[in-house]
Amino acid sequence: MLKMTDDFMRMALRELEQASYSHEQWAERLYGTLICRAVPDEADLRSDAHRLCAFGHWYYQTGSVALGSHPGFREIGMEHERMHQCATKLLKASRSGVAVAPADYQRFVAALKDMNLEIATVREDLRKALFNLDPLTGAPSRAGMLSALREQQKLIRRGGVCSVAMLDLDHFKTINDEYGHMLGDKVLIGVARCVMEHLRPCDQFYRYGGEEFLICLPDTDVAAGRDLLSRVIEEVTALPFEVECKQAFHISASVGVADLDQKQPVERSIDRADKALYMAKAQGRNRVITWDGSMG
């Protein structure tokens, strides 16, 4: 899961689309050079040509900052470099007056198609992620949550573990009543960003509704999940929220954790985590409780 704010994700998408357009322009110029037997650009003949084109400048500089964590980003780079290697071979043959070998041209076309496919995949992932983001907190919304959990369930059926957790802010209604909904919104935004910053890259985080969030912890049993989330809510509790003309306040969170059961519908595991959450509330809040059979 990409851990970006919605503004950062929109920026990354715009940059990717601009870089993709520059790549298309480069390909058109390459075709013109080959067809018209024009003098090729010296940069396209170098072994590091993939770093010198406009797309390469983006990929190895701002692109790596914006999208370096996306699993498809590395694939784009590999196909881009391979495509340039094939293009360089074509251009050198053309410059020498040698006919371009059909096999070499087909390799170039295949590399170009593969690169474009990788770009399209990452672009679509960003668009889907933006569509599924909660507009207030920037966390993924419930829209794709169940399907993502079912995918995790398929993985654990092949061996492995996964935990799900429900996180709820303590006394959040009191904050809304005392300070107003605008400050309540700032609290939700601050907590969501804090949690996303302190989860692992593989973890999944969703705004479930109101002041509740759902967390999916792949390859993590409930004991390890409890320890991880205990550290996360310590970070949440340390967050200061400023109030005009008043002393800053802090908020705590309660969490319930349950195994993602491979044999039951994912909704059952969510319900178990929810029951553990209520137990955490009953035991004094600001803690993580794991589900057991006595909770129903």
Coordinates of C-alpha atoms in Angstrom, one line a residue:
M1 CA 0.0 0.0 0.0
L2 CA 1.3 3.4 -1.0
K3 CA 1.6 5.6 2.1
M4 CA 1.1 9.1 0.6
T5 CA -1.2 12.0 1.4
D6 CA -3.8 12.7 -1.3
D7 CA -2.0 15.9 -2.4
F8 CA 1.3 14.1 -2.7
M9 CA -0.3 11.3 -4.7
R10 CA -1.9 13.8 -7.1
M11 CA 1.5 15.4 -7.5
A12 CA 3.1 12.0 -8.2
L13 CA 0.4 11.2 -10.8
R14 CA 0.8 14.6 -12.6
E15 CA 4.6 14.0 -12.7
L16 CA 4.2 10.5 -14.0
E17 CA 1.8 11.7 -16.8
Q18 CA 4.2 14.5 -17.8
A19 CA 7.1 12.1 -17.9
S20 CA 5.0 9.6 -19.9
Y21 CA 4.2 12.4 -22.4
S22 CA 7.9 13.3 -22.7
H23 CA 8.6 9.6 -23.3
E24 CA 6.1 9.5 -26.1
Q25 CA 7.6 12.6 -27.7
W26 CA 11.1 10.9 -27.5
A27 CA 9.7 7.8 -29.2
E28 CA 8.2 9.8 -32.0
R29 CA 11.5 11.6 -32.6
L30 CA 13.3 8.2 -32.7
Y31 CA 10.9 6.9 -35.3
G32 CA 11.5 10.0 -37.4
T33 CA 15.3 9.6 -37.1
L34 CA 15.1 5.9 -38.3
I35 CA 12.6 6.5 -41.1
C36 CA 14.3 9.6 -42.5
R37 CA 17.8 8.3 -41.8
A38 CA 18.5 11.6 -39.9
V39 CA 21.5 12.2 -37.7
P40 CA 20.7 10.7 -34.3
D41 CA 21.0 12.6 -31.1
E42 CA 24.4 11.8 -29.5
A43 CA 22.8 11.3 -26.1
D44 CA 20.7 8.4 -27.6
L45 CA 24.0 6.7 -28.6
R46 CA 25.5 6.6 -25.2
S47 CA 25.4 3.6 -22.8
D48 CA 23.7 5.8 -20.2
A49 CA 21.1 7.1 -22.6
H50 CA 18.3 6.0 -20.3
R51 CA 19.5 8.5 -17.7
L52 CA 19.8 11.4 -20.2
C53 CA 16.3 11.6 -21.8
A54 CA 13.5 13.6 -20.2
F55 CA 11.9 10.5 -18.8
G56 CA 15.2 9.4 -17.3
H57 CA 15.8 12.7 -15.7
W58 CA 12.4 12.4 -14.0
Y59 CA 12.8 8.7 -13.1
Y60 CA 16.2 9.1 -11.4
Q61 CA 15.4 12.3 -9.6
T62 CA 11.9 13.4 -8.5
G63 CA 10.3 10.2 -9.7
S64 CA 12.2 8.1 -7.2
V65 CA 11.1 10.3 -4.4
A66 CA 7.5 10.3 -5.4
L67 CA 7.1 6.7 -6.5
G68 CA 10.1 4.8 -5.3
S69 CA 8.0 2.7 -2.8
H70 CA 5.7 1.5 -5.6
P71 CA 6.5 -2.1 -6.6
G72 CA 6.0 -1.2 -10.3
F73 CA 8.4 1.7 -10.2
R74 CA 11.5 -0.6 -10.4
E75 CA 9.9 -2.5 -13.3
I76 CA 9.4 0.8 -15.2
G77 CA 13.1 1.6 -14.8
M78 CA 14.2 -1.9 -16.0
E79 CA 12.1 -1.8 -19.1
H80 CA 13.1 1.8 -19.8
E81 CA 16.8 0.9 -19.7
R82 CA 16.2 -2.2 -21.9
M83 CA 14.3 -0.1 -24.4
H84 CA 17.1 2.4 -24.6
Q85 CA 19.6 -0.3 -25.2
C86 CA 17.6 -1.6 -28.1
A87 CA 17.1 1.9 -29.5
T88 CA 20.8 2.6 -29.3
K89 CA 21.5 -0.5 -31.3
L90 CA 19.0 0.5 -34.0
L91 CA 20.4 4.1 -34.2
K92 CA 24.0 2.9 -34.5
A93 CA 23.0 0.6 -37.3
S94 CA 21.1 3.3 -39.1
R95 CA 24.0 5.8 -38.7
S96 CA 26.4 3.3 -40.2
G97 CA 24.2 2.8 -43.2
V98 CA 23.4 -0.8 -42.2
A99 CA 19.9 -2.0 -42.6
V100 CA 18.1 -2.5 -39.3
A101 CA 17.7 -6.2 -38.5
P102 CA 14.0 -7.1 -38.1
A103 CA 14.7 -9.0 -34.9
D104 CA 16.4 -6.0 -33.4
Y105 CA 13.5 -3.8 -34.3
Q106 CA 11.0 -6.3 -32.8
R107 CA 13.0 -6.4 -29.5
F108 CA 12.8 -2.6 -29.4
V109 CA 9.1 -2.6 -30.0
A110 CA 8.5 -5.3 -27.3
A111 CA 10.6 -3.3 -24.8
L112 CA 8.7 -0.2 -25.6
K113 CA 5.3 -1.9 -25.2
D114 CA 6.4 -3.5 -21.9
M115 CA 7.6 -0.1 -20.5
N116 CA 4.3 1.5 -21.6
L117 CA 2.4 -1.3 -19.9
E118 CA 4.3 -0.8 -16.6
I119 CA 3.7 2.9 -16.7
A120 CA -0.1 2.3 -17.3
T121 CA -0.2 -0.1 -14.4
V122 CA 1.3 2.4 -12.0
R123 CA -0.8 5.2 -13.3
E124 CA -4.0 3.1 -12.8
D125 CA -2.9 2.1 -9.3
L126 CA -2.5 5.8 -8.4
R127 CA -5.9 6.7 -9.9
K128 CA -7.6 3.9 -8.0
A129 CA -5.9 4.8 -4.8
L130 CA -6.9 8.5 -5.2
F131 CA -10.5 7.4 -5.9
N132 CA -10.5 5.2 -2.8
L133 CA -9.0 7.8 -0.4
D134 CA -11.0 9.2 2.4
P135 CA -11.2 13.0 1.5
L136 CA -10.6 14.2 5.1
T137 CA -7.8 12.1 6.4
G138 CA -6.1 10.9 3.2
A139 CA -6.3 7.3 4.5
P140 CA -7.8 4.7 2.2
S141 CA -11.5 4.4 2.6
R142 CA -13.6 1.3 3.0
A143 CA -14.3 1.1 -0.7
G144 CA -11.5 -1.4 -1.4
M145 CA -11.1 -2.7 2.1
L146 CA -13.0 -6.0 2.0
S147 CA -11.5 -7.0 -1.4
A148 CA -8.0 -6.3 -0.1
L149 CA -8.6 -8.4 3.1
R150 CA -9.9 -11.2 0.9
E151 CA -6.7 -11.1 -1.1
Q152 CA -4.8 -11.4 2.2
Q153 CA -7.0 -14.3 3.2
K154 CA -6.0 -16.1 0.0
L155 CA -2.4 -15.7 0.8
I156 CA -2.6 -17.1 4.4
R157 CA -4.5 -20.2 3.0
R158 CA -1.1 -21.0 1.4
G159 CA 0.6 -20.7 4.7
G160 CA 1.2 -17.8 6.9
V161 CA -0.6 -15.5 9.3
C162 CA -2.3 -12.1 9.2
S163 CA -4.0 -9.9 11.9
V164 CA -6.7 -7.3 11.6
A165 CA -7.2 -4.5 14.1
M166 CA -9.8 -1.9 14.9
L167 CA -8.5 1.4 16.3
D168 CA -10.9 3.9 17.9
L169 CA -10.0 7.3 19.4
D170 CA -10.9 7.6 23.1
H171 CA -13.4 10.3 24.1
F172 CA -13.5 11.8 20.6
K173 CA -17.1 13.0 21.1
T174 CA -16.0 15.1 24.0
I175 CA -13.4 16.8 21.8
N176 CA -16.1 17.6 19.2
D177 CA -18.5 18.9 21.9
E178 CA -15.9 21.0 23.7
Y179 CA -13.7 22.3 20.8
G180 CA -16.0 21.9 17.7
H181 CA -16.0 19.7 14.7
M182 CA -13.2 21.7 12.9
L183 CA -10.7 20.8 15.6
G184 CA -12.2 17.3 15.6
D185 CA -11.3 17.0 11.9
K186 CA -7.8 18.2 12.6
V187 CA -7.4 15.5 15.3
L188 CA -8.6 12.8 12.8
I189 CA -6.2 14.0 10.2
G190 CA -3.3 14.2 12.6
V191 CA -3.9 10.7 14.1
A192 CA -4.3 9.1 10.6
R193 CA -1.0 10.6 9.4
C194 CA 0.7 9.5 12.6
V195 CA -0.5 5.9 12.3
M196 CA 0.4 5.7 8.6
E197 CA 3.9 7.0 9.4
H198 CA 4.5 4.4 12.0
L199 CA 3.1 1.3 10.3
R200 CA 5.3 -0.9 8.1
P201 CA 5.2 -0.6 4.3
C202 CA 3.3 -3.9 4.0
D203 CA 0.6 -2.9 6.4
Q204 CA -2.8 -1.6 5.3
F205 CA -4.7 1.2 6.9
Y206 CA -8.3 2.3 6.3
R207 CA -10.7 4.8 7.7
Y208 CA -13.6 2.6 8.8
G209 CA -16.0 5.4 9.8
G210 CA -16.2 8.2 12.2
E211 CA -13.2 8.0 14.5
E212 CA -12.6 4.3 13.8
F213 CA -9.8 2.9 11.6
L214 CA -9.1 -0.6 10.4
I215 CA -5.5 -2.0 10.2
C216 CA -4.4 -5.1 8.4
L217 CA -1.0 -6.6 9.4
P218 CA 0.3 -9.2 7.0
D219 CA 2.7 -11.9 8.2
T220 CA 1.9 -10.9 11.8
D221 CA 0.2 -12.9 14.5
V222 CA -1.9 -11.3 17.2
A223 CA 0.9 -11.2 19.7
A224 CA 3.3 -9.4 17.4
G225 CA 0.4 -7.2 16.2
R226 CA -0.4 -6.2 19.8
D227 CA 3.2 -5.2 20.3
L228 CA 3.4 -3.2 17.1
L229 CA 0.1 -1.4 17.7
S230 CA 1.0 -0.7 21.3
R231 CA 4.0 1.3 20.0
V232 CA 1.8 3.0 17.4
I233 CA -0.7 4.3 20.0
E234 CA 2.1 5.5 22.2
E235 CA 3.0 7.8 19.2
V236 CA -0.6 8.8 18.9
T237 CA -0.8 9.7 22.6
A238 CA 2.3 11.9 22.3
L239 CA 0.7 14.0 19.6
P240 CA 0.0 17.6 20.8
F241 CA -3.1 19.3 19.5
E242 CA -3.1 23.1 19.8
V243 CA -6.2 25.1 20.8
E244 CA -6.3 28.8 20.5
C245 CA -6.0 30.5 23.9
K246 CA -6.0 27.1 25.6
Q247 CA -3.5 24.6 26.7
A248 CA -2.6 21.9 24.1
F249 CA -4.3 18.6 24.7
H250 CA -3.5 15.0 23.8
I251 CA -5.7 12.1 22.7
S252 CA -5.4 8.3 23.3
A253 CA -6.6 5.4 21.3
S254 CA -7.9 1.9 22.0
V255 CA -7.3 -1.1 19.7
G256 CA -8.7 -4.6 19.3
V257 CA -6.7 -7.2 17.4
A258 CA -7.8 -10.6 15.9
D259 CA -6.4 -13.2 13.6
L260 CA -7.6 -13.0 10.0
D261 CA -9.4 -16.3 10.0
Q262 CA -8.7 -18.2 6.8
K263 CA -11.9 -20.3 7.1
Q264 CA -14.4 -17.6 8.1
P265 CA -15.7 -14.6 6.1
V266 CA -13.4 -11.6 6.6
E267 CA -16.3 -9.8 8.2
R268 CA -16.1 -12.3 11.1
S269 CA -12.5 -11.3 11.8
I270 CA -13.4 -7.6 11.7
D271 CA -16.2 -8.4 14.2
R272 CA -13.8 -10.2 16.5
A273 CA -11.4 -7.2 16.4
D274 CA -14.3 -4.9 17.2
K275 CA -15.2 -7.0 20.2
A276 CA -11.6 -6.9 21.4
L277 CA -11.8 -3.1 20.9
Y278 CA -14.8 -2.8 23.2
M279 CA -13.0 -4.9 25.8
A280 CA -10.1 -2.4 25.6
K281 CA -12.5 0.4 26.2
A282 CA -14.1 -1.5 29.1
Q283 CA -10.7 -2.0 30.7
G284 CA -9.8 1.6 30.8
R285 CA -8.9 2.7 27.2
N286 CA -5.5 3.6 25.8
R287 CA -4.5 -0.1 25.3
V288 CA -4.4 -2.9 22.8
I289 CA -6.5 -6.1 23.6
T290 CA -6.4 -9.3 21.5
W291 CA -9.5 -11.3 20.8
D292 CA -10.2 -14.6 22.4
G293 CA -13.1 -17.0 22.3
S294 CA -14.6 -15.7 25.6
M295 CA -15.6 -12.5 23.8
G296 CA -18.0 -14.3 21.5

